Amino acid sequence: QVQLVESGGGLVQPGGSLRLSCAASRSIFSINVMGWYRQAPGKERESVASITSGGSRNYADSVKGRFTISRDKAKNTIYLQMNSLKPEDTAVYYCNAQRIIVTTPVNYWGQGTQVTVSS
Protein backbone atom coordinates (compact mmCIF):
# COMPACT_ATOMS: atom_id res chain seq x y z
CA GLN A 1 0.00 0.00 0.00
CA VAL A 2 1.04 3.58 -0.64
CA GLN A 3 -0.64 6.58 0.94
CA LEU A 4 -0.16 9.91 -0.79
CA VAL A 5 -0.79 13.31 0.75
CA GLU A 6 -0.80 16.38 -1.49
CA SER A 7 -0.46 20.02 -0.57
CA GLY A 8 0.27 23.36 -2.17
CA GLY A 9 -2.77 24.13 -4.29
CA GLY A 10 -4.55 27.46 -4.26
CA LEU A 11 -5.59 30.52 -6.21
CA VAL A 12 -3.00 32.31 -8.33
CA GLN A 13 -3.11 34.97 -11.00
CA PRO A 14 -2.16 34.21 -14.60
CA GLY A 15 1.60 34.24 -14.97
CA GLY A 16 2.09 33.26 -11.36
CA SER A 17 3.68 30.19 -9.78
CA LEU A 18 2.72 27.42 -7.38
CA ARG A 19 4.53 24.39 -6.04
CA LEU A 20 2.65 21.21 -5.28
CA SER A 21 4.01 18.57 -2.91
CA CYS A 22 3.14 14.90 -2.58
CA ALA A 23 4.40 12.95 0.41
CA ALA A 24 4.43 9.16 0.11
CA SER A 25 4.10 6.70 3.00
CA ARG A 26 7.01 4.59 1.77
CA SER A 27 10.32 5.08 0.03
CA ILE A 28 9.75 6.63 -3.38
CA PHE A 29 12.47 4.39 -4.76
CA SER A 30 10.21 1.40 -4.12
CA ILE A 31 7.69 3.02 -6.47
CA ASN A 32 8.20 2.49 -10.19
CA VAL A 33 6.66 5.75 -11.39
CA MET A 34 5.32 8.79 -9.58
CA GLY A 35 3.55 11.64 -11.21
CA TRP A 36 0.92 14.31 -11.35
CA TYR A 37 -2.41 14.20 -13.12
CA ARG A 38 -5.08 16.84 -13.38
CA GLN A 39 -8.78 16.94 -14.06
CA ALA A 40 -10.67 20.03 -15.10
CA PRO A 41 -14.47 20.26 -14.85
CA GLY A 42 -16.10 18.29 -17.63
CA LYS A 43 -12.82 16.84 -18.82
CA GLU A 44 -11.02 13.56 -18.42
CA ARG A 45 -8.10 13.16 -16.07
CA GLU A 46 -4.82 13.71 -17.89
CA SER A 47 -1.18 13.11 -17.14
CA VAL A 48 0.84 16.24 -16.47
CA ALA A 49 4.29 15.01 -15.47
CA SER A 50 5.96 11.85 -14.23
CA ILE A 51 9.27 10.64 -12.87
CA THR A 52 10.51 7.06 -12.75
CA SER A 53 12.50 5.47 -9.94
CA GLY A 54 15.52 5.85 -12.22
CA GLY A 55 14.93 9.58 -12.58
CA SER A 56 13.49 9.79 -16.10
CA ARG A 57 11.00 12.61 -16.49
CA ASN A 58 8.11 13.09 -18.87
CA TYR A 59 5.83 16.05 -19.42
CA ALA A 60 2.61 16.75 -21.24
CA ASP A 61 3.20 19.01 -24.23
CA SER A 62 0.92 21.64 -22.71
CA VAL A 63 3.21 22.13 -19.70
CA LYS A 64 6.70 21.60 -21.15
CA GLY A 65 8.98 24.49 -20.31
CA ARG A 66 6.64 25.72 -17.56
CA PHE A 67 6.32 22.83 -15.10
CA THR A 68 9.10 20.86 -13.44
CA ILE A 69 8.76 17.61 -11.53
CA SER A 70 11.35 16.82 -8.88
CA ARG A 71 11.82 14.63 -5.82
CA ASP A 72 13.43 14.54 -2.40
CA LYS A 73 14.25 10.96 -1.49
CA ALA A 74 15.00 11.83 2.13
CA LYS A 75 11.44 13.13 2.53
CA ASN A 76 9.77 10.56 0.23
CA THR A 77 8.24 13.52 -1.53
CA ILE A 78 7.78 14.65 -5.09
CA TYR A 79 7.08 18.18 -6.20
CA LEU A 80 5.55 19.93 -9.15
CA GLN A 81 6.85 23.45 -9.69
CA MET A 82 4.38 25.29 -11.89
CA ASN A 83 5.45 28.57 -13.48
CA SER A 84 3.81 30.88 -15.99
CA LEU A 85 0.43 29.52 -15.01
CA LYS A 86 -2.49 29.95 -17.39
CA PRO A 87 -6.23 29.85 -16.77
CA GLU A 88 -6.35 26.55 -18.65
CA ASP A 89 -4.14 25.01 -15.95
CA THR A 90 -7.08 25.29 -13.57
CA ALA A 91 -7.94 21.80 -12.35
CA VAL A 92 -7.78 19.41 -9.45
CA TYR A 93 -4.26 18.01 -9.38
CA TYR A 94 -3.74 14.43 -8.22
CA CYS A 95 -0.57 12.71 -7.17
CA ASN A 96 -0.14 9.20 -8.54
CA ALA A 97 2.15 6.34 -7.61
CA GLN A 98 2.45 3.19 -9.67
CA ARG A 99 4.06 0.00 -8.46
CA ILE A 100 4.55 -3.13 -10.50
CA ILE A 101 3.44 -6.07 -8.33
CA VAL A 102 4.91 -9.14 -10.02
CA THR A 103 3.78 -8.05 -13.52
CA THR A 104 0.66 -6.08 -12.64
CA PRO A 105 0.70 -2.28 -12.39
CA VAL A 106 -1.07 -1.02 -9.28
CA ASN A 107 -2.00 2.63 -9.02
CA TYR A 108 -2.42 4.72 -5.89
CA TRP A 109 -3.91 8.20 -5.77
CA GLY A 110 -3.84 11.18 -3.49
CA GLN A 111 -6.97 13.07 -2.50
CA GLY A 112 -6.35 15.90 -4.97
CA THR A 113 -5.57 19.57 -4.54
CA GLN A 114 -7.34 22.42 -6.32
CA VAL A 115 -5.35 24.81 -8.48
CA THR A 116 -7.22 27.85 -9.76
CA VAL A 117 -5.61 30.33 -12.13
CA SER A 118 -7.67 33.46 -12.37
CA SER A 119 -7.39 37.22 -12.19
XYZ file of N, CA and C in Angstrom:
357
model
N 0.824 -1.200 0.000
C 0.000 0.000 0.000
C 0.864 1.257 0.000
N 0.370 2.295 -0.628
C 1.039 3.585 -0.635
C -0.003 4.655 -0.357
N 0.216 5.415 0.700
C -0.637 6.577 0.944
C 0.068 7.824 0.430
N -0.700 8.693 -0.203
C -0.156 9.912 -0.794
C -0.917 11.112 -0.241
N -0.174 12.102 0.212
C -0.788 13.314 0.752
C -0.255 14.513 -0.014
N -1.179 15.224 -0.676
C -0.796 16.385 -1.485
C -1.002 17.675 -0.714
N -0.267 18.677 -1.123
C -0.456 20.017 -0.569
C 0.071 21.034 -1.572
N -0.315 22.297 -1.370
C 0.268 23.365 -2.169
C -0.643 24.003 -3.192
N -1.859 23.513 -3.335
C -2.766 24.131 -4.288
C -3.256 25.482 -3.795
N -4.003 26.176 -4.659
C -4.545 27.456 -4.265
C -4.950 28.288 -5.453
N -5.185 29.561 -5.179
C -5.585 30.518 -6.208
C -4.384 31.381 -6.573
N -4.140 31.518 -7.867
C -3.004 32.310 -8.327
C -3.412 33.054 -9.584
N -2.819 34.194 -9.806
C -3.109 34.975 -11.002
C -2.373 34.406 -12.213
N -2.886 34.643 -13.404
C -2.156 34.208 -14.601
C -0.733 34.746 -14.603
N 0.195 33.873 -14.995
C 1.600 34.237 -14.973
C 2.295 33.920 -13.671
N 1.524 33.547 -12.662
C 2.090 33.255 -11.358
C 2.628 31.844 -11.249
N 3.068 31.494 -10.036
C 3.682 30.192 -9.781
C 3.073 29.544 -8.549
N 3.109 28.230 -8.544
C 2.724 27.423 -7.382
C 3.627 26.197 -7.350
N 3.814 25.652 -6.154
C 4.527 24.392 -6.040
C 3.652 23.401 -5.282
N 3.397 22.282 -5.919
C 2.647 21.206 -5.281
C 3.622 20.198 -4.680
N 3.213 19.613 -3.562
C 4.005 18.572 -2.910
C 3.159 17.322 -2.750
N 3.810 16.182 -2.790
C 3.139 14.903 -2.578
C 4.052 14.031 -1.734
N 3.626 13.770 -0.502
C 4.403 12.946 0.409
C 3.884 11.514 0.370
N 4.795 10.577 0.167
C 4.430 9.158 0.106
C 4.720 8.479 1.437
N 3.970 7.406 1.715
C 4.097 6.703 2.996
C 5.220 5.670 2.982
N 5.885 5.513 1.847
C 7.005 4.591 1.774
C 8.067 5.189 0.863
N 9.230 4.567 0.833
C 10.321 5.083 0.026
C 9.886 5.230 -1.432
N 10.149 6.397 -1.991
C 9.746 6.625 -3.383
C 10.583 5.790 -4.350
N 11.664 5.242 -3.874
C 12.466 4.392 -4.758
C 11.913 2.973 -4.837
N 10.916 2.680 -3.997
C 10.207 1.400 -4.116
C 9.006 1.531 -5.050
N 8.811 2.726 -5.588
C 7.690 3.022 -6.471
C 8.225 3.197 -7.887
N 7.658 2.492 -8.837
C 8.200 2.492 -10.195
C 8.078 3.857 -10.868
N 6.898 4.447 -10.760
C 6.657 5.749 -11.385
C 5.804 6.593 -10.448
N 6.176 7.842 -10.285
C 5.317 8.790 -9.576
C 5.034 9.955 -10.503
N 3.875 10.546 -10.315
C 3.545 11.639 -11.214
C 2.368 12.452 -10.759
N 2.036 13.403 -11.586
C 0.922 14.307 -11.349
C -0.060 14.221 -12.518
N -1.321 14.140 -12.164
C -2.408 14.196 -13.121
C -3.289 15.385 -12.749
N -4.117 15.781 -13.695
C -5.081 16.838 -13.383
C -6.403 16.558 -14.091
N -7.442 17.099 -13.487
C -8.775 16.937 -14.059
C -9.536 18.240 -13.923
N -9.880 18.799 -15.060
C -10.668 20.028 -15.096
C -12.146 19.655 -15.189
N -13.030 20.554 -14.786
C -14.472 20.257 -14.845
C -14.895 19.854 -16.253
N -15.594 18.745 -16.344
C -16.104 18.288 -17.629
C -15.086 17.628 -18.522
N -13.877 17.447 -18.018
C -12.822 16.840 -18.824
C -12.298 15.585 -18.155
N -11.612 14.765 -18.966
C -11.016 13.560 -18.423
C -9.719 13.888 -17.686
N -9.358 13.002 -16.763
C -8.098 13.155 -16.066
C -6.961 12.945 -17.056
N -5.941 13.811 -16.972
C -4.822 13.713 -17.895
C -3.501 13.742 -17.145
N -2.511 13.105 -17.712
C -1.177 13.107 -17.141
C -0.511 14.449 -17.387
N 0.132 14.965 -16.369
C 0.840 16.237 -16.467
C 2.350 16.015 -16.513
N 2.854 15.255 -15.560
C 4.294 15.009 -15.468
C 4.520 13.741 -14.676
N 5.637 13.062 -14.971
C 5.964 11.845 -14.233
C 7.465 11.717 -14.092
N 7.861 10.922 -13.088
C 9.267 10.640 -12.867
C 9.389 9.186 -12.444
N 10.320 8.472 -13.073
C 10.512 7.062 -12.747
C 11.484 6.920 -11.575
N 11.563 5.710 -11.037
C 12.499 5.472 -9.944
C 13.926 5.727 -10.391
N 14.179 5.592 -11.693
C 15.520 5.850 -12.217
C 15.782 7.306 -12.527
N 14.742 8.148 -12.391
C 14.929 9.576 -12.575
C 14.503 10.127 -13.923
N 13.961 9.290 -14.802
C 13.494 9.794 -16.097
C 12.213 10.593 -15.927
N 12.142 11.713 -16.611
C 10.998 12.608 -16.492
C 10.248 12.715 -17.822
N 8.940 12.841 -17.704
C 8.112 13.089 -18.868
C 7.100 14.169 -18.550
N 6.768 14.955 -19.597
C 5.826 16.054 -19.415
C 4.792 16.054 -20.536
N 3.602 16.493 -20.200
C 2.614 16.751 -21.240
C 3.087 17.939 -22.071
N 2.769 17.917 -23.358
C 3.197 19.009 -24.230
C 2.711 20.364 -23.730
N 1.534 20.379 -23.137
C 0.921 21.641 -22.709
C 1.658 22.298 -21.547
N 2.529 21.553 -20.857
C 3.213 22.127 -19.700
C 4.734 22.158 -19.859
N 5.243 21.613 -20.948
C 6.698 21.602 -21.155
C 7.258 23.016 -21.132
N 8.354 23.179 -20.420
C 8.982 24.486 -20.308
C 8.405 25.350 -19.206
N 7.262 24.938 -18.642
C 6.639 25.722 -17.563
C 6.606 24.955 -16.245
N 6.422 23.655 -16.308
C 6.323 22.825 -15.097
C 7.582 21.973 -14.961
N 7.957 21.726 -13.722
C 9.103 20.863 -13.442
C 8.746 19.906 -12.318
N 8.963 18.617 -12.572
C 8.760 17.608 -11.533
C 10.108 17.277 -10.902
N 10.113 17.144 -9.588
C 11.354 16.823 -8.883
C 11.018 15.951 -7.677
N 12.051 15.496 -6.981
C 11.822 14.633 -5.823
C 12.887 14.860 -4.768
N 12.528 14.517 -3.551
C 13.432 14.545 -2.401
C 13.336 13.173 -1.753
N 14.339 12.341 -1.979
C 14.254 10.959 -1.493
C 14.273 10.894 0.020
N 14.944 11.833 0.662
C 14.998 11.827 2.128
C 13.616 12.069 2.741
N 12.784 12.810 2.031
C 11.444 13.135 2.530
C 10.363 12.285 1.874
N 10.749 11.375 0.977
C 9.768 10.559 0.233
C 8.698 11.439 -0.397
N 9.153 12.503 -1.009
C 8.240 13.523 -1.530
C 8.605 13.885 -2.959
N 7.567 14.073 -3.765
C 7.785 14.651 -5.087
C 7.119 16.014 -5.134
N 7.578 16.812 -6.071
C 7.081 18.179 -6.204
C 6.705 18.459 -7.656
N 5.838 19.424 -7.821
C 5.546 19.935 -9.150
C 5.633 21.457 -9.064
N 6.697 21.995 -9.621
C 6.849 23.447 -9.693
C 6.152 23.928 -10.947
N 5.187 24.800 -10.771
C 4.383 25.293 -11.893
C 4.619 26.784 -12.045
N 5.179 27.162 -13.174
C 5.454 28.570 -13.478
C 4.629 29.015 -14.676
N 4.543 30.305 -14.851
C 3.807 30.880 -15.988
C 2.428 30.250 -16.121
N 1.726 30.190 -15.021
C 0.432 29.517 -15.010
C -0.589 30.237 -15.875
N -1.445 29.442 -16.500
C -2.487 29.950 -17.389
C -3.852 29.527 -16.857
N -4.891 30.246 -17.225
C -6.234 29.846 -16.774
C -6.567 28.399 -17.141
N -6.062 27.928 -18.250
C -6.354 26.549 -18.654
C -5.631 25.510 -17.796
N -4.760 25.942 -16.916
C -4.141 25.013 -15.954
C -5.051 24.760 -14.753
N -6.143 25.480 -14.679
C -7.082 25.291 -13.571
C -7.646 23.880 -13.576
N -7.500 23.192 -12.454
C -7.941 21.804 -12.345
C -7.680 21.306 -10.932
N -8.206 20.129 -10.644
C -7.785 19.414 -9.449
C -6.570 18.571 -9.842
N -5.502 18.717 -9.099
C -4.264 18.009 -9.384
C -4.138 16.826 -8.417
N -3.844 15.663 -8.994
C -3.741 14.430 -8.220
C -2.333 13.869 -8.324
N -1.828 13.427 -7.197
C -0.568 12.705 -7.172
C -0.844 11.227 -7.437
N 0.020 10.618 -8.195
C -0.139 9.195 -8.539
C 1.157 8.443 -8.273
N 1.001 7.234 -7.774
C 2.148 6.339 -7.605
C 1.798 5.007 -8.238
N 2.690 4.485 -9.029
C 2.454 3.192 -9.669
C 3.551 2.216 -9.294
N 3.130 1.070 -8.757
C 4.062 -0.003 -8.456
C 3.723 -1.192 -9.351
N 4.745 -1.905 -9.749
C 4.552 -3.131 -10.503
C 4.638 -4.282 -9.513
N 3.504 -4.933 -9.261
C 3.437 -6.068 -8.329
C 3.476 -7.335 -9.172
N 4.619 -8.006 -9.124
C 4.907 -9.137 -10.025
C 4.910 -8.547 -11.439
N 3.839 -8.667 -12.186
C 3.783 -8.046 -13.524
C 2.609 -7.100 -13.670
N 1.884 -6.881 -12.578
C 0.658 -6.077 -12.640
C 0.892 -4.676 -12.110
N 0.585 -3.643 -12.903
C 0.696 -2.276 -12.386
C -0.439 -1.966 -11.426
N -0.091 -1.401 -10.286
C -1.073 -1.019 -9.280
C -0.925 0.473 -9.039
N -2.026 1.180 -9.162
C -2.002 2.634 -9.021
C -2.581 3.085 -7.684
N -1.963 4.089 -7.105
C -2.422 4.723 -5.885
C -2.591 6.208 -6.171
N -3.594 6.813 -5.510
C -3.912 8.203 -5.771
C -4.010 9.003 -4.481
N -3.602 10.255 -4.578
C -3.842 11.182 -3.494
C -5.268 11.713 -3.559
N -5.601 12.566 -2.605
C -6.965 13.073 -2.504
C -7.235 14.222 -3.466
N -6.201 14.795 -4.029
C -6.346 15.901 -4.965
C -6.215 17.245 -4.289
N -5.691 18.204 -5.028
C -5.574 19.570 -4.538
C -5.980 20.523 -5.663
N -6.797 21.509 -5.319
C -7.343 22.420 -6.323
C -6.330 23.493 -6.673
N -6.149 23.698 -7.965
C -5.352 24.811 -8.483
C -6.273 25.666 -9.345
N -6.381 26.924 -9.003
C -7.219 27.852 -9.759
C -6.369 29.020 -10.228
N -6.363 29.236 -11.541
C -5.606 30.330 -12.130
C -6.601 31.342 -12.677
N -6.671 32.474 -12.009
C -7.675 33.460 -12.373
C -7.258 34.831 -11.880
N -7.647 35.848 -12.624
C -7.389 37.217 -12.191
C -8.594 37.765 -11.425
